Amino acid sequence: MKLNLTVFVSFIGLTAFSQGIQLNSYSLDFKKNQVTSRFCKEVIMRPDGSADSVYISQGEFDSNGQLARHTSFFAGKRKLYEQRFEYAQGKWPTKSFVSHAFNQWEEVEIQHLFDDKGQLIARICPVEIRNFWSKEEYFYDENGRMTKCIRYRNIDGAYDSQEVEEYSSTIHSGENTPTYIHDHRGLLINQQLHGSNGNSKSFLLFEYK
């Protein structure tokens, strides 16, 4: 079994490779394998063949395999911000909160917007926080799978698109590829990232507990 995810990032500095609540697409796999947390580390290749590595994020999961807490890191594995999530029923959270280093770690409740099908279509941060998005917008396919997330900053009263993550509509698609490598449980452990020229520029390593 393969967890196939394709990410296109246009503004790395905002929330690099955060993935966030889209991880709930894998909740059944996390529950089955009793996954409680997942670390994401990026390994960046230099032209001379050496590499730098940095921890990007950690997801923590509840007993249902749903994302309960998501932490983003910056240099030295220091916390940049932390989100926590609450659920009533269904795959997507009904409430979420953010605590951020550039907001003195004051917890802020994020506003949730739902469509008439009960799908989460957007989250809006009601206060301006440096190095954090103002709005996340979500898109789904006909089967209710999240296919895309767009993150915006509020610039002079208007939302400006800063980062786009697109996800494969085929969440479970079978075998490994040169881009995606999975362990014996079917959990993603290595993902290649490519630059605008199509060449591999770095890769992500995922560690599970």
PDB file of C-alpha atoms in Angstrom:
ATOM      1  CA  MET A   1       0.000   0.000   0.000  1.00  0.00           C
ATOM      2  CA  LYS A   2       1.284   3.457  -0.881  1.00  0.00           C
ATOM      3  CA  LEU A   3       0.417   6.848   0.537  1.00  0.00           C
ATOM      4  CA  ASN A   4       0.901   9.014  -2.514  1.00  0.00           C
ATOM      5  CA  LEU A   5       1.293  12.729  -1.915  1.00  0.00           C
ATOM      6  CA  THR A   6       2.517  15.391  -4.309  1.00  0.00           C
ATOM      7  CA  VAL A   7       3.398  18.805  -2.892  1.00  0.00           C
ATOM      8  CA  PHE A   8       3.946  21.969  -4.900  1.00  0.00           C
ATOM      9  CA  VAL A   9       5.267  24.824  -2.751  1.00  0.00           C
ATOM     10  CA  SER A  10       5.511  28.355  -4.079  1.00  0.00           C
ATOM     11  CA  PHE A  11       6.519  30.198  -0.891  1.00  0.00           C
ATOM     12  CA  ILE A  12       8.792  28.125   1.299  1.00  0.00           C
ATOM     13  CA  GLY A  13       9.308  30.615   4.116  1.00  0.00           C
ATOM     14  CA  LEU A  14       5.690  30.794   5.226  1.00  0.00           C
ATOM     15  CA  THR A  15       4.904  27.241   6.402  1.00  0.00           C
ATOM     16  CA  ALA A  16       7.380  24.998   4.618  1.00  0.00           C
ATOM     17  CA  PHE A  17       5.935  21.553   3.821  1.00  0.00           C
ATOM     18  CA  SER A  18       3.510  21.782   6.708  1.00  0.00           C
ATOM     19  CA  GLN A  19       0.892  19.442   5.175  1.00  0.00           C
ATOM     20  CA  GLY A  20      -1.163  20.017   8.304  1.00  0.00           C
ATOM     21  CA  ILE A  21      -4.685  18.638   8.517  1.00  0.00           C
ATOM     22  CA  GLN A  22      -4.356  16.861   5.157  1.00  0.00           C
ATOM     23  CA  LEU A  23      -2.567  14.217   7.226  1.00  0.00           C
ATOM     24  CA  ASN A  24      -6.056  13.119   8.299  1.00  0.00           C
ATOM     25  CA  SER A  25      -6.323  11.471   4.880  1.00  0.00           C
ATOM     26  CA  TYR A  26      -4.068   8.810   6.413  1.00  0.00           C
ATOM     27  CA  SER A  27      -5.897   8.492   9.742  1.00  0.00           C
ATOM     28  CA  LEU A  28      -6.946   4.877   9.134  1.00  0.00           C
ATOM     29  CA  ASP A  29      -3.327   3.911   8.455  1.00  0.00           C
ATOM     30  CA  PHE A  30      -2.077   5.765  11.514  1.00  0.00           C
ATOM     31  CA  LYS A  31      -4.760   4.137  13.683  1.00  0.00           C
ATOM     32  CA  LYS A  32      -4.075   0.660  12.286  1.00  0.00           C
ATOM     33  CA  ASN A  33      -0.343   1.000  12.973  1.00  0.00           C
ATOM     34  CA  GLN A  34      -0.849   2.770  16.321  1.00  0.00           C
ATOM     35  CA  VAL A  35       1.120   5.799  15.150  1.00  0.00           C
ATOM     36  CA  THR A  36       1.231   8.494  17.826  1.00  0.00           C
ATOM     37  CA  SER A  37       3.637  10.949  16.176  1.00  0.00           C
ATOM     38  CA  ARG A  38       5.471  11.660  12.929  1.00  0.00           C
ATOM     39  CA  PHE A  39       8.569  13.820  12.509  1.00  0.00           C
ATOM     40  CA  CYS A  40       9.377  15.378   9.133  1.00  0.00           C
ATOM     41  CA  LYS A  41      13.009  16.264   8.340  1.00  0.00           C
ATOM     42  CA  GLU A  42      14.245  17.876   5.127  1.00  0.00           C
ATOM     43  CA  VAL A  43      17.658  16.931   3.751  1.00  0.00           C
ATOM     44  CA  ILE A  44      18.984  19.583   1.347  1.00  0.00           C
ATOM     45  CA  MET A  45      21.656  18.581  -1.133  1.00  0.00           C
ATOM     46  CA  ARG A  46      24.511  21.008  -1.896  1.00  0.00           C
ATOM     47  CA  PRO A  47      26.276  21.222  -5.284  1.00  0.00           C
ATOM     48  CA  ASP A  48      29.451  19.760  -3.738  1.00  0.00           C
ATOM     49  CA  GLY A  49      27.564  16.618  -2.701  1.00  0.00           C
ATOM     50  CA  SER A  50      27.285  17.451   0.993  1.00  0.00           C
ATOM     51  CA  ALA A  51      23.938  17.859   2.711  1.00  0.00           C
ATOM     52  CA  ASP A  52      22.192  19.875   5.399  1.00  0.00           C
ATOM     53  CA  SER A  53      19.269  18.517   7.366  1.00  0.00           C
ATOM     54  CA  VAL A  54      16.639  20.322   9.412  1.00  0.00           C
ATOM     55  CA  TYR A  55      13.549  19.179  11.281  1.00  0.00           C
ATOM     56  CA  ILE A  56      10.483  20.826   9.767  1.00  0.00           C
ATOM     57  CA  SER A  57       7.468  19.569  11.663  1.00  0.00           C
ATOM     58  CA  GLN A  58       5.948  17.046  14.029  1.00  0.00           C
ATOM     59  CA  GLY A  59       2.419  15.677  13.890  1.00  0.00           C
ATOM     60  CA  GLU A  60       0.860  14.075  16.978  1.00  0.00           C
ATOM     61  CA  PHE A  61      -2.183  11.832  16.566  1.00  0.00           C
ATOM     62  CA  ASP A  62      -5.072  10.739  18.773  1.00  0.00           C
ATOM     63  CA  SER A  63      -6.364   7.191  19.189  1.00  0.00           C
ATOM     64  CA  ASN A  64      -8.358   7.531  15.951  1.00  0.00           C
ATOM     65  CA  GLY A  65      -5.234   8.443  13.977  1.00  0.00           C
ATOM     66  CA  GLN A  66      -6.410  12.033  13.565  1.00  0.00           C
ATOM     67  CA  LEU A  67      -4.068  14.978  13.876  1.00  0.00           C
ATOM     68  CA  ALA A  68      -4.300  16.331  17.429  1.00  0.00           C
ATOM     69  CA  ARG A  69      -1.275  18.639  17.404  1.00  0.00           C
ATOM     70  CA  HIS A  70       1.024  19.955  14.692  1.00  0.00           C
ATOM     71  CA  THR A  71       4.303  21.701  15.471  1.00  0.00           C
ATOM     72  CA  SER A  72       6.446  23.630  13.003  1.00  0.00           C
ATOM     73  CA  PHE A  73      10.167  24.116  13.694  1.00  0.00           C
ATOM     74  CA  PHE A  74      12.879  26.496  12.583  1.00  0.00           C
ATOM     75  CA  ALA A  75      16.684  26.375  13.055  1.00  0.00           C
ATOM     76  CA  GLY A  76      17.917  24.081  15.774  1.00  0.00           C
ATOM     77  CA  LYS A  77      14.587  22.284  16.099  1.00  0.00           C
ATOM     78  CA  ARG A  78      13.171  25.253  17.950  1.00  0.00           C
ATOM     79  CA  LYS A  79       9.396  25.627  17.877  1.00  0.00           C
ATOM     80  CA  LEU A  80       8.043  28.281  15.539  1.00  0.00           C
ATOM     81  CA  TYR A  81       4.360  27.563  16.131  1.00  0.00           C
ATOM     82  CA  GLU A  82       2.036  24.869  17.373  1.00  0.00           C
ATOM     83  CA  GLN A  83      -1.520  24.084  16.298  1.00  0.00           C
ATOM     84  CA  ARG A  84      -3.940  21.875  18.187  1.00  0.00           C
ATOM     85  CA  PHE A  85      -7.170  20.397  16.877  1.00  0.00           C
ATOM     86  CA  GLU A  86     -10.511  19.303  18.306  1.00  0.00           C
ATOM     87  CA  TYR A  87     -13.072  16.985  16.694  1.00  0.00           C
ATOM     88  CA  ALA A  88     -16.795  16.414  17.106  1.00  0.00           C
ATOM     89  CA  GLN A  89     -17.223  13.768  14.439  1.00  0.00           C
ATOM     90  CA  GLY A  90     -15.907  13.080  10.958  1.00  0.00           C
ATOM     91  CA  LYS A  91     -12.475  13.401   9.407  1.00  0.00           C
ATOM     92  CA  TRP A  92     -11.863  17.141   9.711  1.00  0.00           C
ATOM     93  CA  PRO A  93     -11.496  19.192  12.917  1.00  0.00           C
ATOM     94  CA  THR A  94     -14.305  21.412  14.154  1.00  0.00           C
ATOM     95  CA  LYS A  95     -11.987  23.643  16.182  1.00  0.00           C
ATOM     96  CA  SER A  96      -8.302  24.549  16.011  1.00  0.00           C
ATOM     97  CA  PHE A  97      -5.919  26.865  17.820  1.00  0.00           C
ATOM     98  CA  VAL A  98      -2.457  28.283  17.151  1.00  0.00           C
ATOM     99  CA  SER A  99       0.304  29.366  19.541  1.00  0.00           C
ATOM    100  CA  HIS A 100       3.205  31.166  17.841  1.00  0.00           C
ATOM    101  CA  ALA A 101       6.672  32.362  18.848  1.00  0.00           C
ATOM    102  CA  PHE A 102       5.982  35.720  17.159  1.00  0.00           C
ATOM    103  CA  ASN A 103       2.740  36.135  19.120  1.00  0.00           C
ATOM    104  CA  GLN A 104       4.321  35.519  22.565  1.00  0.00           C
ATOM    105  CA  TRP A 105       2.801  31.996  22.499  1.00  0.00           C
ATOM    106  CA  GLU A 106      -0.656  33.415  23.173  1.00  0.00           C
ATOM    107  CA  GLU A 107      -3.183  30.826  21.976  1.00  0.00           C
ATOM    108  CA  VAL A 108      -5.504  32.090  19.234  1.00  0.00           C
ATOM    109  CA  GLU A 109      -8.640  30.268  18.090  1.00  0.00           C
ATOM    110  CA  ILE A 110      -8.821  29.858  14.321  1.00  0.00           C
ATOM    111  CA  GLN A 111     -12.150  30.362  12.556  1.00  0.00           C
ATOM    112  CA  HIS A 112     -13.527  27.396  10.578  1.00  0.00           C
ATOM    113  CA  LEU A 113     -15.772  27.613   7.512  1.00  0.00           C
ATOM    114  CA  PHE A 114     -17.772  24.605   6.244  1.00  0.00           C
ATOM    115  CA  ASP A 115     -19.789  23.991   3.080  1.00  0.00           C
ATOM    116  CA  ASP A 116     -23.310  22.553   2.979  1.00  0.00           C
ATOM    117  CA  LYS A 117     -21.833  19.030   2.907  1.00  0.00           C
ATOM    118  CA  GLY A 118     -20.067  19.612   6.203  1.00  0.00           C
ATOM    119  CA  GLN A 119     -16.640  19.709   4.577  1.00  0.00           C
ATOM    120  CA  LEU A 120     -14.079  22.116   5.988  1.00  0.00           C
ATOM    121  CA  ILE A 121     -13.415  24.620   3.208  1.00  0.00           C
ATOM    122  CA  ALA A 122     -11.331  27.262   4.975  1.00  0.00           C
ATOM    123  CA  ARG A 123      -9.647  28.286   8.205  1.00  0.00           C
ATOM    124  CA  ILE A 124      -9.007  31.937   9.007  1.00  0.00           C
ATOM    125  CA  CYS A 125      -6.582  33.289  11.592  1.00  0.00           C
ATOM    126  CA  PRO A 126      -8.301  36.354  13.118  1.00  0.00           C
ATOM    127  CA  VAL A 127      -5.058  38.118  14.079  1.00  0.00           C
ATOM    128  CA  GLU A 128      -1.985  38.953  12.030  1.00  0.00           C
ATOM    129  CA  ILE A 129       0.975  36.793  13.094  1.00  0.00           C
ATOM    130  CA  ARG A 130       4.391  37.089  11.498  1.00  0.00           C
ATOM    131  CA  ASN A 131       5.432  33.911   9.615  1.00  0.00           C
ATOM    132  CA  PHE A 132       1.959  32.408   9.779  1.00  0.00           C
ATOM    133  CA  TRP A 133      -0.819  32.307   7.216  1.00  0.00           C
ATOM    134  CA  SER A 134      -3.947  34.451   7.413  1.00  0.00           C
ATOM    135  CA  LYS A 135      -6.176  31.938   5.611  1.00  0.00           C
ATOM    136  CA  GLU A 136      -6.041  28.310   4.488  1.00  0.00           C
ATOM    137  CA  GLU A 137      -8.478  27.234   1.763  1.00  0.00           C
ATOM    138  CA  TYR A 138      -9.200  23.541   1.011  1.00  0.00           C
ATOM    139  CA  PHE A 139     -10.406  21.749  -2.103  1.00  0.00           C
ATOM    140  CA  TYR A 140     -11.789  18.215  -2.502  1.00  0.00           C
ATOM    141  CA  ASP A 141     -12.505  15.672  -5.220  1.00  0.00           C
ATOM    142  CA  GLU A 142     -15.873  13.972  -5.771  1.00  0.00           C
ATOM    143  CA  ASN A 143     -14.961  11.340  -3.161  1.00  0.00           C
ATOM    144  CA  GLY A 144     -14.341  13.917  -0.444  1.00  0.00           C
ATOM    145  CA  ARG A 145     -10.543  13.593  -0.565  1.00  0.00           C
ATOM    146  CA  MET A 146      -8.582  16.782  -0.025  1.00  0.00           C
ATOM    147  CA  THR A 147      -6.750  17.614  -3.249  1.00  0.00           C
ATOM    148  CA  LYS A 148      -5.313  21.066  -2.583  1.00  0.00           C
ATOM    149  CA  CYS A 149      -4.572  23.609   0.130  1.00  0.00           C
ATOM    150  CA  ILE A 150      -3.870  27.280  -0.614  1.00  0.00           C
ATOM    151  CA  ARG A 151      -2.398  29.516   2.070  1.00  0.00           C
ATOM    152  CA  TYR A 152      -2.829  33.284   1.983  1.00  0.00           C
ATOM    153  CA  ARG A 153      -1.471  36.334   3.744  1.00  0.00           C
ATOM    154  CA  ASN A 154      -3.677  39.343   4.364  1.00  0.00           C
ATOM    155  CA  ILE A 155      -1.930  42.201   2.588  1.00  0.00           C
ATOM    156  CA  ASP A 156      -3.599  45.617   2.811  1.00  0.00           C
ATOM    157  CA  GLY A 157      -6.991  44.048   3.453  1.00  0.00           C
ATOM    158  CA  ALA A 158      -6.843  41.491   0.617  1.00  0.00           C
ATOM    159  CA  TYR A 159      -5.845  37.833   0.652  1.00  0.00           C
ATOM    160  CA  ASP A 160      -2.724  37.147  -1.406  1.00  0.00           C
ATOM    161  CA  SER A 161      -1.857  33.549  -2.288  1.00  0.00           C
ATOM    162  CA  GLN A 162       1.554  32.649  -0.824  1.00  0.00           C
ATOM    163  CA  GLU A 163       1.772  28.848  -0.842  1.00  0.00           C
ATOM    164  CA  VAL A 164       0.043  25.980  -2.630  1.00  0.00           C
ATOM    165  CA  GLU A 165       0.102  22.285  -1.713  1.00  0.00           C
ATOM    166  CA  GLU A 166      -1.516  19.867  -4.155  1.00  0.00           C
ATOM    167  CA  TYR A 167      -2.235  16.288  -3.127  1.00  0.00           C
ATOM    168  CA  SER A 168      -2.709  13.271  -5.340  1.00  0.00           C
ATOM    169  CA  SER A 169      -6.355  12.212  -5.644  1.00  0.00           C
ATOM    170  CA  THR A 170      -5.097   8.621  -5.387  1.00  0.00           C
ATOM    171  CA  ILE A 171      -4.181   8.434  -1.720  1.00  0.00           C
ATOM    172  CA  HIS A 172      -3.459   4.685  -1.694  1.00  0.00           C
ATOM    173  CA  SER A 173      -1.966   3.613  -5.002  1.00  0.00           C
ATOM    174  CA  GLY A 174       0.215   0.581  -4.432  1.00  0.00           C
ATOM    175  CA  GLU A 175       3.913   0.386  -5.175  1.00  0.00           C
ATOM    176  CA  ASN A 176       6.896   2.571  -4.388  1.00  0.00           C
ATOM    177  CA  THR A 177       8.329   4.952  -6.966  1.00  0.00           C
ATOM    178  CA  PRO A 178      11.638   6.856  -7.188  1.00  0.00           C
ATOM    179  CA  THR A 179       9.790   9.806  -5.624  1.00  0.00           C
ATOM    180  CA  TYR A 180       7.947   7.995  -2.819  1.00  0.00           C
ATOM    181  CA  ILE A 181       9.353   5.232  -0.618  1.00  0.00           C
ATOM    182  CA  HIS A 182       7.319   3.459   2.055  1.00  0.00           C
ATOM    183  CA  ASP A 183       8.093   1.041   4.835  1.00  0.00           C
ATOM    184  CA  HIS A 184       6.619  -2.445   5.288  1.00  0.00           C
ATOM    185  CA  ARG A 185       3.508  -0.908   6.902  1.00  0.00           C
ATOM    186  CA  GLY A 186       2.801   1.284   3.869  1.00  0.00           C
ATOM    187  CA  LEU A 187       3.823   4.478   5.698  1.00  0.00           C
ATOM    188  CA  LEU A 188       5.685   7.122   3.716  1.00  0.00           C
ATOM    189  CA  ILE A 189       9.309   7.371   4.876  1.00  0.00           C
ATOM    190  CA  ASN A 190      11.107   9.197   2.025  1.00  0.00           C
ATOM    191  CA  GLN A 191       9.844  11.756  -0.490  1.00  0.00           C
ATOM    192  CA  GLN A 192      11.898  13.471  -3.191  1.00  0.00           C
ATOM    193  CA  LEU A 193      11.319  17.185  -3.793  1.00  0.00           C
ATOM    194  CA  HIS A 194      12.048  18.806  -7.131  1.00  0.00           C
ATOM    195  CA  GLY A 195      12.938  22.337  -8.123  1.00  0.00           C
ATOM    196  CA  SER A 196      11.449  24.397 -10.954  1.00  0.00           C
ATOM    197  CA  ASN A 197      13.909  22.791 -13.397  1.00  0.00           C
ATOM    198  CA  GLY A 198      12.643  19.332 -12.501  1.00  0.00           C
ATOM    199  CA  ASN A 199      15.841  18.261 -10.779  1.00  0.00           C
ATOM    200  CA  SER A 200      15.811  16.794  -7.291  1.00  0.00           C
ATOM    201  CA  LYS A 201      16.771  19.525  -4.810  1.00  0.00           C
ATOM    202  CA  SER A 202      16.107  17.807  -1.496  1.00  0.00           C
ATOM    203  CA  PHE A 203      14.143  15.035   0.118  1.00  0.00           C
ATOM    204  CA  LEU A 204      11.941  14.575   3.165  1.00  0.00           C
ATOM    205  CA  LEU A 205      12.475  11.859   5.740  1.00  0.00           C
ATOM    206  CA  PHE A 206       9.594  10.781   7.965  1.00  0.00           C
ATOM    207  CA  GLU A 207      10.040   9.121  11.366  1.00  0.00           C
ATOM    208  CA  TYR A 208       7.109   7.460  13.143  1.00  0.00           C
ATOM    209  CA  LYS A 209       6.466   6.562  16.771  1.00  0.00           C
TER     210      LYS A 209
END
